[in-house]
PDB file of N, CA, C and O in Angstrom, chain B, residues numbered from 101:
ATOM      1  N   MET B 101      92.196  92.887 122.966  1.00  0.00           N
ATOM      2  CA  MET B 101      92.084  91.488 122.623  1.00  0.00           C
ATOM      3  C   MET B 101      92.947  91.216 121.403  1.00  0.00           C
ATOM      4  O   MET B 101      92.841  91.915 120.396  1.00  0.00           O
ATOM      5  N   ALA B 102      93.769  90.241 121.487  1.00  0.00           N
ATOM      6  CA  ALA B 102      94.626  89.870 120.360  1.00  0.00           C
ATOM      7  C   ALA B 102      94.104  88.591 119.717  1.00  0.00           C
ATOM      8  O   ALA B 102      93.303  87.862 120.302  1.00  0.00           O
ATOM      9  N   ASN B 103      94.573  88.341 118.509  1.00  0.00           N
ATOM     10  CA  ASN B 103      94.252  87.104 117.775  1.00  0.00           C
ATOM     11  C   ASN B 103      92.777  86.925 117.464  1.00  0.00           C
ATOM     12  O   ASN B 103      92.248  85.818 117.574  1.00  0.00           O
ATOM     13  N   TYR B 104      92.115  87.992 117.082  1.00  0.00           N
ATOM     14  CA  TYR B 104      90.723  87.868 116.663  1.00  0.00           C
ATOM     15  C   TYR B 104      90.686  87.493 115.182  1.00  0.00           C
ATOM     16  O   TYR B 104      91.559  87.922 114.428  1.00  0.00           O
ATOM     17  N   PRO B 105      89.705  86.707 114.746  1.00  0.00           N
ATOM     18  CA  PRO B 105      89.596  86.351 113.322  1.00  0.00           C
ATOM     19  C   PRO B 105      89.310  87.597 112.481  1.00  0.00           C
ATOM     20  O   PRO B 105      88.633  88.516 112.940  1.00  0.00           O
ATOM     21  N   THR B 106      89.819  87.625 111.266  1.00  0.00           N
ATOM     22  CA  THR B 106      89.583  88.743 110.359  1.00  0.00           C
ATOM     23  C   THR B 106      88.961  88.234 109.069  1.00  0.00           C
ATOM     24  O   THR B 106      89.089  87.063 108.714  1.00  0.00           O
ATOM     25  N   VAL B 107      88.289  89.135 108.382  1.00  0.00           N
ATOM     26  CA  VAL B 107      87.699  88.809 107.087  1.00  0.00           C
ATOM     27  C   VAL B 107      88.762  89.043 106.018  1.00  0.00           C
ATOM     28  O   VAL B 107      89.385  90.105 105.981  1.00  0.00           O
ATOM     29  N   LEU B 108      88.967  88.075 105.165  1.00  0.00           N
ATOM     30  CA  LEU B 108      89.932  88.187 104.081  1.00  0.00           C
ATOM     31  C   LEU B 108      89.186  87.929 102.782  1.00  0.00           C
ATOM     32  O   LEU B 108      88.703  86.821 102.546  1.00  0.00           O
ATOM     33  N   LEU B 109      89.093  88.951 101.938  1.00  0.00           N
ATOM     34  CA  LEU B 109      88.348  88.842 100.688  1.00  0.00           C
ATOM     35  C   LEU B 109      89.296  88.572  99.528  1.00  0.00           C
ATOM     36  O   LEU B 109      90.404  89.106  99.480  1.00  0.00           O
ATOM     37  N   GLY B 110      88.859  87.753  98.611  1.00  0.00           N
ATOM     38  CA  GLY B 110      89.639  87.487  97.411  1.00  0.00           C
ATOM     39  C   GLY B 110      88.719  87.254  96.231  1.00  0.00           C
ATOM     40  O   GLY B 110      87.671  86.622  96.372  1.00  0.00           O
ATOM     41  N   ARG B 111      89.097  87.753  95.082  1.00  0.00           N
ATOM     42  CA  ARG B 111      88.299  87.543  93.874  1.00  0.00           C
ATOM     43  C   ARG B 111      88.491  86.132  93.346  1.00  0.00           C
ATOM     44  O   ARG B 111      89.401  85.422  93.775  1.00  0.00           O
ATOM     45  N   ASP B 112      87.635  85.723  92.416  1.00  0.00           N
ATOM     46  CA  ASP B 112      87.698  84.370  91.860  1.00  0.00           C
ATOM     47  C   ASP B 112      89.028  84.067  91.186  1.00  0.00           C
ATOM     48  O   ASP B 112      89.533  82.950  91.294  1.00  0.00           O
ATOM     49  N   ASP B 113      89.603  85.045  90.491  1.00  0.00           N
ATOM     50  CA  ASP B 113      90.848  84.766  89.788  1.00  0.00           C
ATOM     51  C   ASP B 113      92.084  85.182  90.579  1.00  0.00           C
ATOM     52  O   ASP B 113      93.193  85.141  90.045  1.00  0.00           O
ATOM     53  N   LEU B 114      91.918  85.584  91.844  1.00  0.00           N
ATOM     54  CA  LEU B 114      93.058  85.835  92.718  1.00  0.00           C
ATOM     55  C   LEU B 114      93.431  84.508  93.369  1.00  0.00           C
ATOM     56  O   LEU B 114      92.612  83.884  94.044  1.00  0.00           O
ATOM     57  N   ARG B 115      94.662  84.089  93.163  1.00  0.00           N
ATOM     58  CA  ARG B 115      95.097  82.765  93.611  1.00  0.00           C
ATOM     59  C   ARG B 115      95.977  82.849  94.851  1.00  0.00           C
ATOM     60  O   ARG B 115      96.525  83.900  95.184  1.00  0.00           O
ATOM     61  N   ASN B 116      96.092  81.721  95.514  1.00  0.00           N
ATOM     62  CA  ASN B 116      96.937  81.538  96.682  1.00  0.00           C
ATOM     63  C   ASN B 116      96.446  82.301  97.905  1.00  0.00           C
ATOM     64  O   ASN B 116      97.236  82.630  98.791  1.00  0.00           O
ATOM     65  N   VAL B 117      95.154  82.583  97.960  1.00  0.00           N
ATOM     66  CA  VAL B 117      94.565  83.209  99.136  1.00  0.00           C
ATOM     67  C   VAL B 117      94.268  82.084 100.122  1.00  0.00           C
ATOM     68  O   VAL B 117      93.546  81.148  99.779  1.00  0.00           O
ATOM     69  N   PRO B 118      94.805  82.154 101.338  1.00  0.00           N
ATOM     70  CA  PRO B 118      94.594  81.048 102.274  1.00  0.00           C
ATOM     71  C   PRO B 118      93.145  80.963 102.749  1.00  0.00           C
ATOM     72  O   PRO B 118      92.496  81.984 102.973  1.00  0.00           O
ATOM     73  N   ARG B 119      92.660  79.767 102.897  1.00  0.00           N
ATOM     74  CA  ARG B 119      91.329  79.524 103.459  1.00  0.00           C
ATOM     75  C   ARG B 119      91.487  79.193 104.934  1.00  0.00           C
ATOM     76  O   ARG B 119      92.585  78.896 105.405  1.00  0.00           O
ATOM     77  N   ARG B 120      90.390  79.248 105.644  1.00  0.00           N
ATOM     78  CA  ARG B 120      90.434  78.997 107.082  1.00  0.00           C
ATOM     79  C   ARG B 120      91.133  77.676 107.416  1.00  0.00           C
ATOM     80  O   ARG B 120      91.927  77.613 108.355  1.00  0.00           O
ATOM     81  N   GLU B 121      90.840  76.629 106.653  1.00  0.00           N
ATOM     82  CA  GLU B 121      91.434  75.322 106.935  1.00  0.00           C
ATOM     83  C   GLU B 121      92.928  75.265 106.596  1.00  0.00           C
ATOM     84  O   GLU B 121      93.621  74.342 107.026  1.00  0.00           O
ATOM     85  N   ASN B 122      93.431  76.244 105.827  1.00  0.00           N
ATOM     86  CA  ASN B 122      94.855  76.294 105.498  1.00  0.00           C
ATOM     87  C   ASN B 122      95.694  76.954 106.586  1.00  0.00           C
ATOM     88  O   ASN B 122      96.918  76.819 106.606  1.00  0.00           O
ATOM     89  N   LEU B 123      95.033  77.662 107.482  1.00  0.00           N
ATOM     90  CA  LEU B 123      95.753  78.414 108.507  1.00  0.00           C
ATOM     91  C   LEU B 123      95.854  77.611 109.790  1.00  0.00           C
ATOM     92  O   LEU B 123      94.859  77.077 110.280  1.00  0.00           O
ATOM     93  N   ALA B 124      97.039  77.530 110.321  1.00  0.00           N
ATOM     94  CA  ALA B 124      97.280  76.727 111.528  1.00  0.00           C
ATOM     95  C   ALA B 124      96.454  77.211 112.712  1.00  0.00           C
ATOM     96  O   ALA B 124      96.098  76.412 113.577  1.00  0.00           O
ATOM     97  N   LEU B 125      96.145  78.497 112.768  1.00  0.00           N
ATOM     98  CA  LEU B 125      95.385  79.036 113.892  1.00  0.00           C
ATOM     99  C   LEU B 125      93.886  79.056 113.613  1.00  0.00           C
ATOM    100  O   LEU B 125      93.135  79.665 114.374  1.00  0.00           O
ATOM    101  N   GLY B 126      93.434  78.409 112.546  1.00  0.00           N
ATOM    102  CA  GLY B 126      92.007  78.292 112.267  1.00  0.00           C
ATOM    103  C   GLY B 126      91.339  79.565 111.808  1.00  0.00           C
ATOM    104  O   GLY B 126      90.180  79.800 112.151  1.00  0.00           O
ATOM    105  N   GLY B 127      92.021  80.392 111.047  1.00  0.00           N
ATOM    106  CA  GLY B 127      91.392  81.581 110.494  1.00  0.00           C
ATOM    107  C   GLY B 127      92.018  82.879 110.955  1.00  0.00           C
ATOM    108  O   GLY B 127      91.693  83.935 110.413  1.00  0.00           O
ATOM    109  N   TRP B 128      92.883  82.840 111.911  1.00  0.00           N
ATOM    110  CA  TRP B 128      93.554  84.068 112.347  1.00  0.00           C
ATOM    111  C   TRP B 128      94.626  84.415 111.339  1.00  0.00           C
ATOM    112  O   TRP B 128      95.557  83.639 111.125  1.00  0.00           O
ATOM    113  N   THR B 129      94.503  85.570 110.721  1.00  0.00           N
ATOM    114  CA  THR B 129      95.477  85.963 109.704  1.00  0.00           C
ATOM    115  C   THR B 129      96.456  87.004 110.219  1.00  0.00           C
ATOM    116  O   THR B 129      97.448  87.279 109.544  1.00  0.00           O
ATOM    117  N   ASN B 130      96.223  87.590 111.376  1.00  0.00           N
ATOM    118  CA  ASN B 130      97.088  88.662 111.891  1.00  0.00           C
ATOM    119  C   ASN B 130      97.432  88.457 113.358  1.00  0.00           C
ATOM    120  O   ASN B 130      97.159  89.347 114.163  1.00  0.00           O
ATOM    121  N   PRO B 131      98.009  87.342 113.741  1.00  0.00           N
ATOM    122  CA  PRO B 131      98.348  87.198 115.151  1.00  0.00           C
ATOM    123  C   PRO B 131      99.391  88.238 115.552  1.00  0.00           C
ATOM    124  O   PRO B 131     100.315  88.517 114.788  1.00  0.00           O
ATOM    125  N   TRP B 132      99.255  88.788 116.695  1.00  0.00           N
ATOM    126  CA  TRP B 132     100.090  89.907 117.130  1.00  0.00           C
ATOM    127  C   TRP B 132     101.563  89.537 117.273  1.00  0.00           C
ATOM    128  O   TRP B 132     102.421  90.407 117.130  1.00  0.00           O
ATOM    129  N   HIS B 133     101.874  88.307 117.543  1.00  0.00           N
ATOM    130  CA  HIS B 133     103.243  87.908 117.847  1.00  0.00           C
ATOM    131  C   HIS B 133     104.016  87.377 116.645  1.00  0.00           C
ATOM    132  O   HIS B 133     105.180  87.003 116.782  1.00  0.00           O
ATOM    133  N   HIS B 134     103.394  87.339 115.475  1.00  0.00           N
ATOM    134  CA  HIS B 134     103.998  86.606 114.373  1.00  0.00           C
ATOM    135  C   HIS B 134     103.542  87.189 113.041  1.00  0.00           C
ATOM    136  O   HIS B 134     102.335  87.297 112.826  1.00  0.00           O
ATOM    137  N   PRO B 135     104.440  87.570 112.136  1.00  0.00           N
ATOM    138  CA  PRO B 135     104.030  88.081 110.822  1.00  0.00           C
ATOM    139  C   PRO B 135     103.617  86.933 109.893  1.00  0.00           C
ATOM    140  O   PRO B 135     104.347  86.589 108.963  1.00  0.00           O
ATOM    141  N   THR B 136     102.468  86.355 110.142  1.00  0.00           N
ATOM    142  CA  THR B 136     102.065  85.092 109.533  1.00  0.00           C
ATOM    143  C   THR B 136     102.179  85.025 108.007  1.00  0.00           C
ATOM    144  O   THR B 136     102.884  84.142 107.519  1.00  0.00           O
ATOM    145  N   PRO B 137     101.531  85.903 107.213  1.00  0.00           N
ATOM    146  CA  PRO B 137     101.627  85.724 105.761  1.00  0.00           C
ATOM    147  C   PRO B 137     103.062  85.764 105.246  1.00  0.00           C
ATOM    148  O   PRO B 137     103.398  85.043 104.307  1.00  0.00           O
ATOM    149  N   ALA B 138     103.903  86.585 105.841  1.00  0.00           N
ATOM    150  CA  ALA B 138     105.289  86.685 105.394  1.00  0.00           C
ATOM    151  C   ALA B 138     106.069  85.411 105.697  1.00  0.00           C
ATOM    152  O   ALA B 138     107.085  85.142 105.056  1.00  0.00           O
ATOM    153  N   VAL B 139     105.612  84.635 106.652  1.00  0.00           N
ATOM    154  CA  VAL B 139     106.337  83.437 107.050  1.00  0.00           C
ATOM    155  C   VAL B 139     105.876  82.209 106.275  1.00  0.00           C
ATOM    156  O   VAL B 139     106.704  81.471 105.741  1.00  0.00           O
ATOM    157  N   TYR B 140     104.568  81.980 106.208  1.00  0.00           N
ATOM    158  CA  TYR B 140     104.124  80.743 105.579  1.00  0.00           C
ATOM    159  C   TYR B 140     103.996  80.845 104.076  1.00  0.00           C
ATOM    160  O   TYR B 140     103.889  79.818 103.405  1.00  0.00           O
ATOM    161  N   ASP B 141     104.004  82.049 103.522  1.00  0.00           N
ATOM    162  CA  ASP B 141     103.853  82.189 102.079  1.00  0.00           C
ATOM    163  C   ASP B 141     104.444  83.515 101.610  1.00  0.00           C
ATOM    164  O   ASP B 141     103.699  84.470 101.392  1.00  0.00           O
ATOM    165  N   PRO B 142     105.753  83.595 101.450  1.00  0.00           N
ATOM    166  CA  PRO B 142     106.364  84.879 101.107  1.00  0.00           C
ATOM    167  C   PRO B 142     105.960  85.433  99.740  1.00  0.00           C
ATOM    168  O   PRO B 142     106.053  86.641  99.524  1.00  0.00           O
ATOM    169  N   GLU B 143     105.522  84.596  98.825  1.00  0.00           N
ATOM    170  CA  GLU B 143     105.060  85.074  97.519  1.00  0.00           C
ATOM    171  C   GLU B 143     103.546  85.010  97.479  1.00  0.00           C
ATOM    172  O   GLU B 143     102.970  84.329  96.630  1.00  0.00           O
ATOM    173  N   THR B 144     102.911  85.705  98.381  1.00  0.00           N
ATOM    174  CA  THR B 144     101.506  85.511  98.687  1.00  0.00           C
ATOM    175  C   THR B 144     100.569  85.416  97.488  1.00  0.00           C
ATOM    176  O   THR B 144     100.416  84.328  96.932  1.00  0.00           O
ATOM    177  N   PHE B 145      99.944  86.495  97.071  1.00  0.00           N
ATOM    178  CA  PHE B 145      98.830  86.404  96.136  1.00  0.00           C
ATOM    179  C   PHE B 145      99.269  86.674  94.697  1.00  0.00           C
ATOM    180  O   PHE B 145     100.235  87.400  94.461  1.00  0.00           O
ATOM    181  N   PHE B 146      98.550  86.082  93.735  1.00  0.00           N
ATOM    182  CA  PHE B 146      98.823  86.353  92.329  1.00  0.00           C
ATOM    183  C   PHE B 146      97.531  86.192  91.537  1.00  0.00           C
ATOM    184  O   PHE B 146      96.620  85.474  91.948  1.00  0.00           O
ATOM    185  N   TRP B 147      97.468  86.873  90.395  1.00  0.00           N
ATOM    186  CA  TRP B 147      96.310  86.777  89.507  1.00  0.00           C
ATOM    187  C   TRP B 147      96.488  85.590  88.577  1.00  0.00           C
ATOM    188  O   TRP B 147      97.593  85.315  88.110  1.00  0.00           O
ATOM    189  N   GLN B 148      95.396  84.890  88.311  1.00  0.00           N
ATOM    190  CA  GLN B 148      95.439  83.771  87.369  1.00  0.00           C
ATOM    191  C   GLN B 148      95.805  84.273  85.977  1.00  0.00           C
ATOM    192  O   GLN B 148      96.587  83.634  85.273  1.00  0.00           O
ATOM    193  N   ASP B 149      95.244  85.416  85.577  1.00  0.00           N
ATOM    194  CA  ASP B 149      95.561  86.018  84.280  1.00  0.00           C
ATOM    195  C   ASP B 149      95.930  87.487  84.516  1.00  0.00           C
ATOM    196  O   ASP B 149      95.047  88.345  84.493  1.00  0.00           O
ATOM    197  N   PRO B 150      97.203  87.792  84.739  1.00  0.00           N
ATOM    198  CA  PRO B 150      97.620  89.155  85.066  1.00  0.00           C
ATOM    199  C   PRO B 150      97.281  90.193  83.999  1.00  0.00           C
ATOM    200  O   PRO B 150      97.126  91.370  84.325  1.00  0.00           O
ATOM    201  N   SER B 151      97.162  89.792  82.749  1.00  0.00           N
ATOM    202  CA  SER B 151      96.868  90.763  81.684  1.00  0.00           C
ATOM    203  C   SER B 151      95.492  91.407  81.843  1.00  0.00           C
ATOM    204  O   SER B 151      95.248  92.473  81.278  1.00  0.00           O
ATOM    205  N   GLN B 152      94.602  90.791  82.588  1.00  0.00           N
ATOM    206  CA  GLN B 152      93.272  91.359  82.824  1.00  0.00           C
ATOM    207  C   GLN B 152      93.257  92.335  84.000  1.00  0.00           C
ATOM    208  O   GLN B 152      92.217  92.921  84.300  1.00  0.00           O
ATOM    209  N   HIS B 153      94.384  92.514  84.660  1.00  0.00           N
ATOM    210  CA  HIS B 153      94.436  93.349  85.862  1.00  0.00           C
ATOM    211  C   HIS B 153      95.567  94.363  85.781  1.00  0.00           C
ATOM    212  O   HIS B 153      96.366  94.490  86.710  1.00  0.00           O
ATOM    213  N   ASP B 154      95.631  95.079  84.674  1.00  0.00           N
ATOM    214  CA  ASP B 154      96.679  96.097  84.499  1.00  0.00           C
ATOM    215  C   ASP B 154      96.357  97.350  85.263  1.00  0.00           C
ATOM    216  O   ASP B 154      97.128  98.309  85.230  1.00  0.00           O
TER     217      ASP B 154
END
């Protein structure tokens, strides 16, 4: 079975993590035919305060 929804965890200060409503496929983050995160957001995740995450 392809295109099953996956759980995507993110901490409070991890930014730019897509929510279900942000994804065109309604929560599918790993569709088999398309490298989704690399396409819609090439600079994916970042910390709000990087100095706390050395």
